[in-house]
Coordinates of C-alpha atoms in Angstrom, one line a residue:
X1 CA -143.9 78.3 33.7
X2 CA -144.6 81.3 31.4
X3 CA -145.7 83.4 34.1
X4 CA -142.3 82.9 35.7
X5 CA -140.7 83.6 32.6
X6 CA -142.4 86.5 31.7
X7 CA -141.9 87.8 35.5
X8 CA -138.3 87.3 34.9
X9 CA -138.5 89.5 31.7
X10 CA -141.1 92.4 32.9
X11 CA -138.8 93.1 35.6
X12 CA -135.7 93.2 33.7
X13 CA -137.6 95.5 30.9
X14 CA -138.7 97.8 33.4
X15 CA -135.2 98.3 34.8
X16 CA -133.8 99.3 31.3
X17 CA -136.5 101.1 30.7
X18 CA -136.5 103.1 34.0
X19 CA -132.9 103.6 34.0
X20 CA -133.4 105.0 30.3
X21 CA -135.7 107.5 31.7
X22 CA -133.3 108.7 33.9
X23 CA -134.5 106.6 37.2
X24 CA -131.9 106.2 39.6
X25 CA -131.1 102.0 39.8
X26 CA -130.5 102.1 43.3
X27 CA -133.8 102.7 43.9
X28 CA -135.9 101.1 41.1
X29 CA -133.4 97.9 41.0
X30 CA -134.8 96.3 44.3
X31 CA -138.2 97.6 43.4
X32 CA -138.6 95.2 39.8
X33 CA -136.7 92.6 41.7
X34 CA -139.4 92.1 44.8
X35 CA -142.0 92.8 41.4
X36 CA -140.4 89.2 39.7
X37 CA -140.2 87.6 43.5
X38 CA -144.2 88.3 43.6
X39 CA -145.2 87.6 40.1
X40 CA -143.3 84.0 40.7
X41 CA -145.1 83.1 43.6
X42 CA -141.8 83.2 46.0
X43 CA -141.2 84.9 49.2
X44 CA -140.8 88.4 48.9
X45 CA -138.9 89.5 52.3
X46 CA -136.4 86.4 52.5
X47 CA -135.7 87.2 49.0
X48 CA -134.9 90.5 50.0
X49 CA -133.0 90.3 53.1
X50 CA -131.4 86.9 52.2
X51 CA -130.1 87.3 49.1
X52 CA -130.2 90.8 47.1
X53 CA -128.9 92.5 50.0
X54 CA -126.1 90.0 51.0
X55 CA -125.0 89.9 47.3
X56 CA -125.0 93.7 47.0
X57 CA -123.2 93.8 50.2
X58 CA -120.6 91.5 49.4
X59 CA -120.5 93.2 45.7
X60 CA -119.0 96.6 47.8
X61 CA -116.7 94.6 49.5
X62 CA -115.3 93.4 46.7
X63 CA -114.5 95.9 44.5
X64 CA -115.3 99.3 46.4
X65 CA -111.7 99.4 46.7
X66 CA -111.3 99.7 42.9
X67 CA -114.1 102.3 42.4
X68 CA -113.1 104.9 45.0
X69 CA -109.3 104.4 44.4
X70 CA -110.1 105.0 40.2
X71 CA -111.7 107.8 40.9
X72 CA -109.6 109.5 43.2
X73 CA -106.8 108.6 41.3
X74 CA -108.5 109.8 37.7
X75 CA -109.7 113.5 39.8
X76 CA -105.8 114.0 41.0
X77 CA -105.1 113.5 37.4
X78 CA -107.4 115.7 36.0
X79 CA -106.5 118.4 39.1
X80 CA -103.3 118.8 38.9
X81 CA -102.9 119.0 34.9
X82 CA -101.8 116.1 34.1
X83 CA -104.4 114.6 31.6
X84 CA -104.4 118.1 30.0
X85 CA -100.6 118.0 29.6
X86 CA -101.0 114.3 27.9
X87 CA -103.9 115.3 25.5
X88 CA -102.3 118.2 24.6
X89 CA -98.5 117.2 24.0
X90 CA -100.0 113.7 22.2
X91 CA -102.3 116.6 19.8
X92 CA -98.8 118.0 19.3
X93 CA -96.9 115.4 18.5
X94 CA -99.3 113.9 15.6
X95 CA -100.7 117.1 14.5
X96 CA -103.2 118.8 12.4
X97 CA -103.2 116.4 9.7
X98 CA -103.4 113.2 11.7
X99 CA -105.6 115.2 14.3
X100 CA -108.1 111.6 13.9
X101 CA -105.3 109.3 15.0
X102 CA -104.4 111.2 18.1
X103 CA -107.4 111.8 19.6
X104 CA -107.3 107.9 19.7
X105 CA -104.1 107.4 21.2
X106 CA -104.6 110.6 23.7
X107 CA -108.0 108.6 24.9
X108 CA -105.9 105.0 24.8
X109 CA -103.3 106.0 27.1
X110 CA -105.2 107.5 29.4
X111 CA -107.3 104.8 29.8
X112 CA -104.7 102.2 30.0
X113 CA -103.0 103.8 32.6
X114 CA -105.8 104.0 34.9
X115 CA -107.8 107.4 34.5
X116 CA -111.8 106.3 34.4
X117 CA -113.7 107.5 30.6
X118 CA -115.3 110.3 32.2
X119 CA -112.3 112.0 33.3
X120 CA -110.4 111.4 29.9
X121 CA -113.5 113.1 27.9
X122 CA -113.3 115.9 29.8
X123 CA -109.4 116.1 29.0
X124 CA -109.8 115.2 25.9
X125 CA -112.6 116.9 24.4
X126 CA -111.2 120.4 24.2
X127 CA -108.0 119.5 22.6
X128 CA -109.9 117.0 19.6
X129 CA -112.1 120.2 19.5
X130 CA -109.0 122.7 18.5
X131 CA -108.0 120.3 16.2
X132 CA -110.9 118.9 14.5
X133 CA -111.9 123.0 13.9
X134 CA -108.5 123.9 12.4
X135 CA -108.4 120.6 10.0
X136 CA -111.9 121.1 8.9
X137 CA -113.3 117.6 10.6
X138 CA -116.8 117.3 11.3
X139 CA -117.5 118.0 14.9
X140 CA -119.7 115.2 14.8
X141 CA -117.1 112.4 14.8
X142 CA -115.5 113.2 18.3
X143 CA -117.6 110.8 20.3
X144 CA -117.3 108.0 17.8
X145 CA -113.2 108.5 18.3
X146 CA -113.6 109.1 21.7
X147 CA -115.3 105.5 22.5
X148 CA -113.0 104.0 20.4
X149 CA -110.3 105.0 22.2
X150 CA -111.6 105.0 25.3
X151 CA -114.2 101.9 25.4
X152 CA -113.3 99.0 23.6
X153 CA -109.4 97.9 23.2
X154 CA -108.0 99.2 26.6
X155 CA -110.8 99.0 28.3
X156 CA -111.0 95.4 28.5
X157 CA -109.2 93.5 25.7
X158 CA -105.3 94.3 26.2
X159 CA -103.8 92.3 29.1
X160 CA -102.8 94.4 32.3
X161 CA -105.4 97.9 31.4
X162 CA -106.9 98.6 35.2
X163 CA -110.0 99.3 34.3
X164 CA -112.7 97.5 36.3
X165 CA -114.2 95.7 33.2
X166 CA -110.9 93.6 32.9
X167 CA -111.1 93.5 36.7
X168 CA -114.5 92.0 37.8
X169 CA -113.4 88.6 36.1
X170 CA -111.0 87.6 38.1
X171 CA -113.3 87.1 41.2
X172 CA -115.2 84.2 38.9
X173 CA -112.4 83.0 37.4
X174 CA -109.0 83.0 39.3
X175 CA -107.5 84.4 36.5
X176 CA -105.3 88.4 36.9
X177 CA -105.7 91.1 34.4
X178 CA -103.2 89.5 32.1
X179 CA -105.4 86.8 31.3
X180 CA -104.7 85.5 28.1
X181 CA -102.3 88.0 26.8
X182 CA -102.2 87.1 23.2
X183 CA -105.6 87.3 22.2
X184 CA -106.3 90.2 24.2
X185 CA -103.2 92.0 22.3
X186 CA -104.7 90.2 19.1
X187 CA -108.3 91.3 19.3
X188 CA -107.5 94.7 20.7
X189 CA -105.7 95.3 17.6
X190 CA -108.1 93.8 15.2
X191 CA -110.9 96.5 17.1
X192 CA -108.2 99.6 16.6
X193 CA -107.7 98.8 13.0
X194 CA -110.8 98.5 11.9
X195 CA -112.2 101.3 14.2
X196 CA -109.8 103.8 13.1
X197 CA -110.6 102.8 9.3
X198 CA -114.1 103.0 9.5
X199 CA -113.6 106.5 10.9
X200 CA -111.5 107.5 7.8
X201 CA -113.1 106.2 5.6
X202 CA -116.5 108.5 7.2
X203 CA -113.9 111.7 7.7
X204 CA -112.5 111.4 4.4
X205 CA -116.3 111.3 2.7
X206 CA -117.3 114.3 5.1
X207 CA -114.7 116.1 3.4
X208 CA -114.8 115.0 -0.7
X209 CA -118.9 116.4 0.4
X210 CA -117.5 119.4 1.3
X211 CA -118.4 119.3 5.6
X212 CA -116.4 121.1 7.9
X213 CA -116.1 121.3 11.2
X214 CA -119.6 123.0 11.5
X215 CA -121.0 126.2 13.1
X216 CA -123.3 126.5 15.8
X217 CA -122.7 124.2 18.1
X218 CA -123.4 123.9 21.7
X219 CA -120.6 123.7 23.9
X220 CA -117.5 124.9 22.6
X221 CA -114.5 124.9 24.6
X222 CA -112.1 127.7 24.9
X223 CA -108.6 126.7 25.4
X224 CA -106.0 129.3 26.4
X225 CA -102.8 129.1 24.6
X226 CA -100.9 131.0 27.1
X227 CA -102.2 128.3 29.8
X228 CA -99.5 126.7 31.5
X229 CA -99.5 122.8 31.5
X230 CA -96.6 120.7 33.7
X231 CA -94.1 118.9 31.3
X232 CA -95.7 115.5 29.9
X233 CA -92.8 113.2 30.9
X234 CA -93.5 114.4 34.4
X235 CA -97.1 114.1 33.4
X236 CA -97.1 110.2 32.5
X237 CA -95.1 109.5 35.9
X238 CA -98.4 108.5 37.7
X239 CA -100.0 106.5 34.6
X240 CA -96.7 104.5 34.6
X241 CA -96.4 103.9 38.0
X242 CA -99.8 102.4 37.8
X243 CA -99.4 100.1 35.1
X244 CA -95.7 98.6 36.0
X245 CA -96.6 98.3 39.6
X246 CA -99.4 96.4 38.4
X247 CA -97.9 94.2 36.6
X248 CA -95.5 93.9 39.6
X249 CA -97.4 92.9 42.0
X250 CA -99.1 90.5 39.6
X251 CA -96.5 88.4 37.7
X252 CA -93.1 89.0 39.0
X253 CA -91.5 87.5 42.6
X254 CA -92.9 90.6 44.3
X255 CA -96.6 89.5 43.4
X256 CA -98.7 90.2 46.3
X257 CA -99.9 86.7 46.4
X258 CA -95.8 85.9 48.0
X259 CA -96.7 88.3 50.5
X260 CA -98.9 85.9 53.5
X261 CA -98.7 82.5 53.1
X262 CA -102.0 80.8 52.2
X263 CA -102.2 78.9 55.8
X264 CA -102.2 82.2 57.9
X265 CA -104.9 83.6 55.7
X266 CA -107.0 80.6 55.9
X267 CA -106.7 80.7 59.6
X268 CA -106.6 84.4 60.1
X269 CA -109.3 85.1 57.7
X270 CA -110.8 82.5 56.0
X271 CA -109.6 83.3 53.0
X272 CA -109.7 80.2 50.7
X273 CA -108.9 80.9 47.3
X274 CA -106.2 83.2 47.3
X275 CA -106.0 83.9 43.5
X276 CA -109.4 85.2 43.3
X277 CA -108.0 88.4 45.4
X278 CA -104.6 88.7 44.7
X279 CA -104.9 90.5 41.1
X280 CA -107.6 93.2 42.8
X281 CA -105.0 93.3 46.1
X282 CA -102.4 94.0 43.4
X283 CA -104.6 97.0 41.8
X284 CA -105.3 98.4 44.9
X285 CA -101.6 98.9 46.3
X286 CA -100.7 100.1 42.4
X287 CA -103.4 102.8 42.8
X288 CA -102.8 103.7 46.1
X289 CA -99.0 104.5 44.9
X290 CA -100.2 106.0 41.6
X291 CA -102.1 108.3 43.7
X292 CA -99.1 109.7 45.9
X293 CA -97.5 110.2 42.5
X294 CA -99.8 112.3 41.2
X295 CA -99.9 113.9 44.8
X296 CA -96.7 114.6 44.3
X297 CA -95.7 115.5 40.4
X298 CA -97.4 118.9 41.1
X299 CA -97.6 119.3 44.6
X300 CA -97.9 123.0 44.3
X301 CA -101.8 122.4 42.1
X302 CA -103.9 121.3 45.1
X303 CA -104.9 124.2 47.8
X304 CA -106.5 121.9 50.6
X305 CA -109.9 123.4 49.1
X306 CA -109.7 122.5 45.7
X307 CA -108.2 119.0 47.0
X308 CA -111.6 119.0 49.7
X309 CA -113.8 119.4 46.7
X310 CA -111.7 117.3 44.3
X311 CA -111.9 114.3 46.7
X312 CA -115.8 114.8 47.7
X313 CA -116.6 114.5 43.9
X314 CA -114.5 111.6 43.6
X315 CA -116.1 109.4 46.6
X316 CA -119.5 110.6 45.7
X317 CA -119.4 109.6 42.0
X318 CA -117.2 105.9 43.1
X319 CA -120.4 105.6 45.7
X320 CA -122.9 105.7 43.0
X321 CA -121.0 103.5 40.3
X322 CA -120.3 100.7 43.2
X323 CA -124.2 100.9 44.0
X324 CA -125.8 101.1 40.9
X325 CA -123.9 98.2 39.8
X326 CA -123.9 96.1 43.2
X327 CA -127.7 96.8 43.1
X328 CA -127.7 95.2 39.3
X329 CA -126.1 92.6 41.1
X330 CA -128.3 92.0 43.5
X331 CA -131.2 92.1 41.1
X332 CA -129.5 89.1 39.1
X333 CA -128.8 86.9 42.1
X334 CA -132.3 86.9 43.2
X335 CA -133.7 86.3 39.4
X336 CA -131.4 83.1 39.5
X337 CA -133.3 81.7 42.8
X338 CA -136.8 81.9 40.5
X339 CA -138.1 79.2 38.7
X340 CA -138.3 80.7 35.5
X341 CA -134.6 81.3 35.6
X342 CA -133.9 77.4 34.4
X343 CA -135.8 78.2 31.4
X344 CA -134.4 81.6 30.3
X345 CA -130.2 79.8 31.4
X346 CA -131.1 76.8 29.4
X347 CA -132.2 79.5 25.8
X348 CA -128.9 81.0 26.5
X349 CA -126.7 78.3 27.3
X350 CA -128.8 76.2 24.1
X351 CA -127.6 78.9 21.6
X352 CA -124.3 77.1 21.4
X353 CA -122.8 74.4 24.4
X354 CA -119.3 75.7 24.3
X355 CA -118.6 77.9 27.0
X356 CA -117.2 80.2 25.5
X357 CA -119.6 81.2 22.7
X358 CA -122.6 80.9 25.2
X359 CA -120.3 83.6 27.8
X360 CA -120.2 85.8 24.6
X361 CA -124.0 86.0 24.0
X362 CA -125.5 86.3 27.1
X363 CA -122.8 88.7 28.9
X364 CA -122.9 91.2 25.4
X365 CA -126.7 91.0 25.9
X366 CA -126.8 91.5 29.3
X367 CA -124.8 94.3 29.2
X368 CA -126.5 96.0 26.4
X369 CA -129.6 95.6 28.1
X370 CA -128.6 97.2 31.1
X371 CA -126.2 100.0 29.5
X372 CA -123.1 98.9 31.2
X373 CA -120.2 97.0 30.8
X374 CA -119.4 96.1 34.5
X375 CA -123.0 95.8 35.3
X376 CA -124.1 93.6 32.8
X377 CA -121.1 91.3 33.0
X378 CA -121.3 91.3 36.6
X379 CA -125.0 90.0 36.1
X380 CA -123.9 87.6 33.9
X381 CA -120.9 86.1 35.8
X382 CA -122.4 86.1 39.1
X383 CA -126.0 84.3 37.1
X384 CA -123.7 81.8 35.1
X385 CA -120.0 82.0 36.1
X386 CA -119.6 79.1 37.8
X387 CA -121.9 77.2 34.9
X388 CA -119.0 78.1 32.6
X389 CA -116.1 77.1 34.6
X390 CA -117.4 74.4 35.4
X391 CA -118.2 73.7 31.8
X392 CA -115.1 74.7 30.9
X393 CA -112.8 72.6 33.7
X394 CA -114.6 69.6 31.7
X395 CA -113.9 70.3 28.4
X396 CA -110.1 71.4 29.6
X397 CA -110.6 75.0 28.5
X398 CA -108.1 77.8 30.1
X399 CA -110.1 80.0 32.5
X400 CA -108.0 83.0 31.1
X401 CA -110.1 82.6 27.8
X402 CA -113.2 82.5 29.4
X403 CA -111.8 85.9 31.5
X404 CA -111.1 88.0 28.4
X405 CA -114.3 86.7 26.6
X406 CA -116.3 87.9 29.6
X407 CA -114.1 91.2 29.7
X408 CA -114.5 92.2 25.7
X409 CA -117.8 90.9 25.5
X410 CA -119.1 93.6 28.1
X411 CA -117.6 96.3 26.2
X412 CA -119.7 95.7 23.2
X413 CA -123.1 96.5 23.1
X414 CA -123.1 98.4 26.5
X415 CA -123.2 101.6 24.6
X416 CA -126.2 101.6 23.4
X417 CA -128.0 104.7 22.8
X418 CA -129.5 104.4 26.5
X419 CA -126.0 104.0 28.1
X420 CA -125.0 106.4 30.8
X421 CA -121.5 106.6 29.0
X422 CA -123.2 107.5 25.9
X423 CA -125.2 109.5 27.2
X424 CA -122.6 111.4 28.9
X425 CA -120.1 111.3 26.4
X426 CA -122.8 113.1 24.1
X427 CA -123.8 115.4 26.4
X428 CA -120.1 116.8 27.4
X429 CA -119.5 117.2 23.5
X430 CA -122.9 119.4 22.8
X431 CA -124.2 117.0 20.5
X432 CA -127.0 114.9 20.6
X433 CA -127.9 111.3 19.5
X434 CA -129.0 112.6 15.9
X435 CA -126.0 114.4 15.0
X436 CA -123.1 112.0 16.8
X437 CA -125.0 108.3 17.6
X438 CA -124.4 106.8 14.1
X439 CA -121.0 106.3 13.8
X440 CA -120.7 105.4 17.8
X441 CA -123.4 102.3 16.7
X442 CA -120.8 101.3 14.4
X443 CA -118.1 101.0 16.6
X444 CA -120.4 99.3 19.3
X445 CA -121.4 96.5 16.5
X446 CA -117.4 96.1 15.4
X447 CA -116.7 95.5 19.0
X448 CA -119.3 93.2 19.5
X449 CA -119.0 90.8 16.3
X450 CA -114.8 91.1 17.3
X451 CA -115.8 89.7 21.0
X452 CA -118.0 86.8 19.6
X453 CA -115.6 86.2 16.4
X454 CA -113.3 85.8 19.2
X455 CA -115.2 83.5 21.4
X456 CA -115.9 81.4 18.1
X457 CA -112.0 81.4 17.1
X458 CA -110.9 80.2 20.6
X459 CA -113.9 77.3 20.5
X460 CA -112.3 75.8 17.5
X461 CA -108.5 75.5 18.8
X462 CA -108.6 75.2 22.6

């Protein structure tokens, strides 16, 4: 049995490190998996054809929707002004002196209203930039604000944020992206406060020391004051269509579950468990009608070639985010076929035998390991999902707590230093892992020790 544990754990070393080096996962996922198919002793082609592909096909079909319609959605945002007009009226409102606090919120709002991370760096960046310079804070501290604004409490911790980390859940669990509202509201809070403290408390020192904003940096954006940017109440039109409708077609009498009754779509299509689509159908017609309204709030923005190019970018990034993670996917559903699986399942599940606590661990490790939220969680959920619901069903635990465990517990460690957000993140701000990782570590650990703190709160009262 050790072989087939250590071929379990070679192969999932050698996709970190791969994808640390910069390897594309598409191609080097399949690659380790057929490598811990062999070193087991199992078949290599049926494990192949059988079940990686069918479980990275069916991971597409499930949430391409979401990728491709988030990032279409985030580019029309970003191309016709209106994250700019956010950042910069939010920078306005707070000012100069609370130039730490707004760069939060600017991030928070974006990303609660449906614009992907990458899109709100770039719109936020130059703005915290300009303000950081003219109140003398350290250059260094923008990446730290910018993931705790924009990768831990609406990310995946308040109830209703569309981003696919709260999403990917509700396919395991039958639960929507309101899943238990209070502790999501709770916990985000509890992440914000002590996020935003710790980052005082570092500006503040920087400044008794003496440290300013610094000189020589890489990357400096120039902002052009006479720029024109469209009014921010017009702005915030598309964010708020995205998250009302959402919550619309969720939880009111208009939910899209009222919309076919469950017989004709068991006849029609096979469709048996209707609450495992209806919160993604619900995203999908939000987006789709957040994306005519910011079509339409600057009509005037989009020449049909910058619109060409704006879309092309769009699709081709969704492609490679839905098939790096689908290929993760695939990677995990094969490793749970092998023998040594049992083994490595029953270490994690033995940590603790609430459901809960266990979900915790292993998707926060699995998604640190693998430098993503969505992917690790989607390993973890697709490996051991059912193993916790099931669990949980017994023990007579709410499957919305085991939904917003899953959904804060990705968000944790998955910025590691080897994370593609990080790393991006970093790389957009001109600083590198020695000047600007520090205080982003910190924020990674408080997220992670508020996910399990959760997960061991919720174990001793439901």
């Amino acid at each position: 049995m050790f072989i087939e544990v250590f071929a379990i754990l070679l192969s999932l070393g050698l996709l970190i490190f791969l994808a640390y080096r910069g390897f594309p996962v598409i191609v080097i996922a399949p690659i380790v998996t057929l490598l811990a198919v062999a070193l087991s002793g199992a078949a290599l082609l049926p494990s192949y054809t059988e079940v990686y592909m069918p479980n990275l096909a069916n991971y597409i079909k499930t949430w391409f929707p979401i990728f491709i319609l988030g990032a279409v959605f985030g580019k029309l945002m970003e191309l016709n002004g209106a994250t700019t007009a956010i950042a910069k009226k939010i920078m306005d409102i707070f000012g100069i002196k609370r130039a730490l606090l707004a760069t939060i919120l600017a991030c928070s709002i974006l990303t609660y209203g449906g614009v992907s991370l990458f899109v709100v760096v770039f719109a936020v960046y130059p703005f915290a930039a300009a303000v950081f310079r003219e109140a003398g804070i350290p250059k260094r501290f923008i990446p730290a604000v910018i993931v705790l604004g924009g990768c831990t409490y609406t990310m995946d911790a308040f109830p209703g944020t569309p981003q696919i980390q709260n999403i990917i859940p509700t396919n395991y669990f039958g639960t929507d992206a309101y899943a238990a509202p209070i502790t999501g509201l709770v916990a985000g809070s509890v992440i914000f406060l002590l996020g935003y403290l710790w980052l005082l408390r570092r500006v503040n020192k920087a400044s008794l020391a003496g440290e300013g904003y610094g000189e020589g940096h890489t990357n400096e954006p120039v902002i052009n004051p006479d720029e024109k940017v469209i009014n921010f109440w017009v702005a915030i039109i598309p964010l708020v269509v995205v998250v009302i409708l959402n919550f619309v077609f969720t939880k009111t009498s208009f939910a899209v579950n009222h919309w076919y009754t469950p017989e004709f779509l068991e006849e029609t299509f096979n469709v048996q468990n209707l609450s495992s689509l209806s919160s993604t159908w619900a995203l999908i017609v939000a987006l789709v009608l957040g994306i005519i309204a910011a079509l339409f709030i600057n009509i005037k923005s989009f020449t049909p070639s910058k619109l060409s190019s704006g879309l092309t970018l769009a699709a081709s990034g969704s492609l490679l985010a839905v098939f790096n993670v689908a290929s993760e996917v695939g990677f995990g559903n094969v490793v749970k076929t092998l023998p040594g699986f049992e083994v490595i399942r029953n270490a994690i599940t033995g940590v603790s035998s609430h459901p809960l606590i266990s979900e915790s661990i292993a998707v926060n490790v699995l998604a640190g390991v693998v430098g993503s939220a969505s992917g690790g969680m989607s390993i973890a959920l697709e490996v051991m999902g059912q193993h916790y619901l099931d669990l949980a069903n017994s023990m007579g635990i709410d499957p919305e707590f085991l939904h917003r465990v899953a959904s804060m517990s990705a968000g944790g460690l998955d910025s590691l230093p080897h994370s593609g957000a990080t790393i991006t993140i970093l790389a957009i701000c001109g600083l590198t892992h020695r000047q600007a990782y520090g205080d982003i570590f910190v924020i990674t650990i408080m997220k992670a020790l508020v996910a399990f703190s959760t997960a061991v709160i919720l174990s001793l009262i439901v």
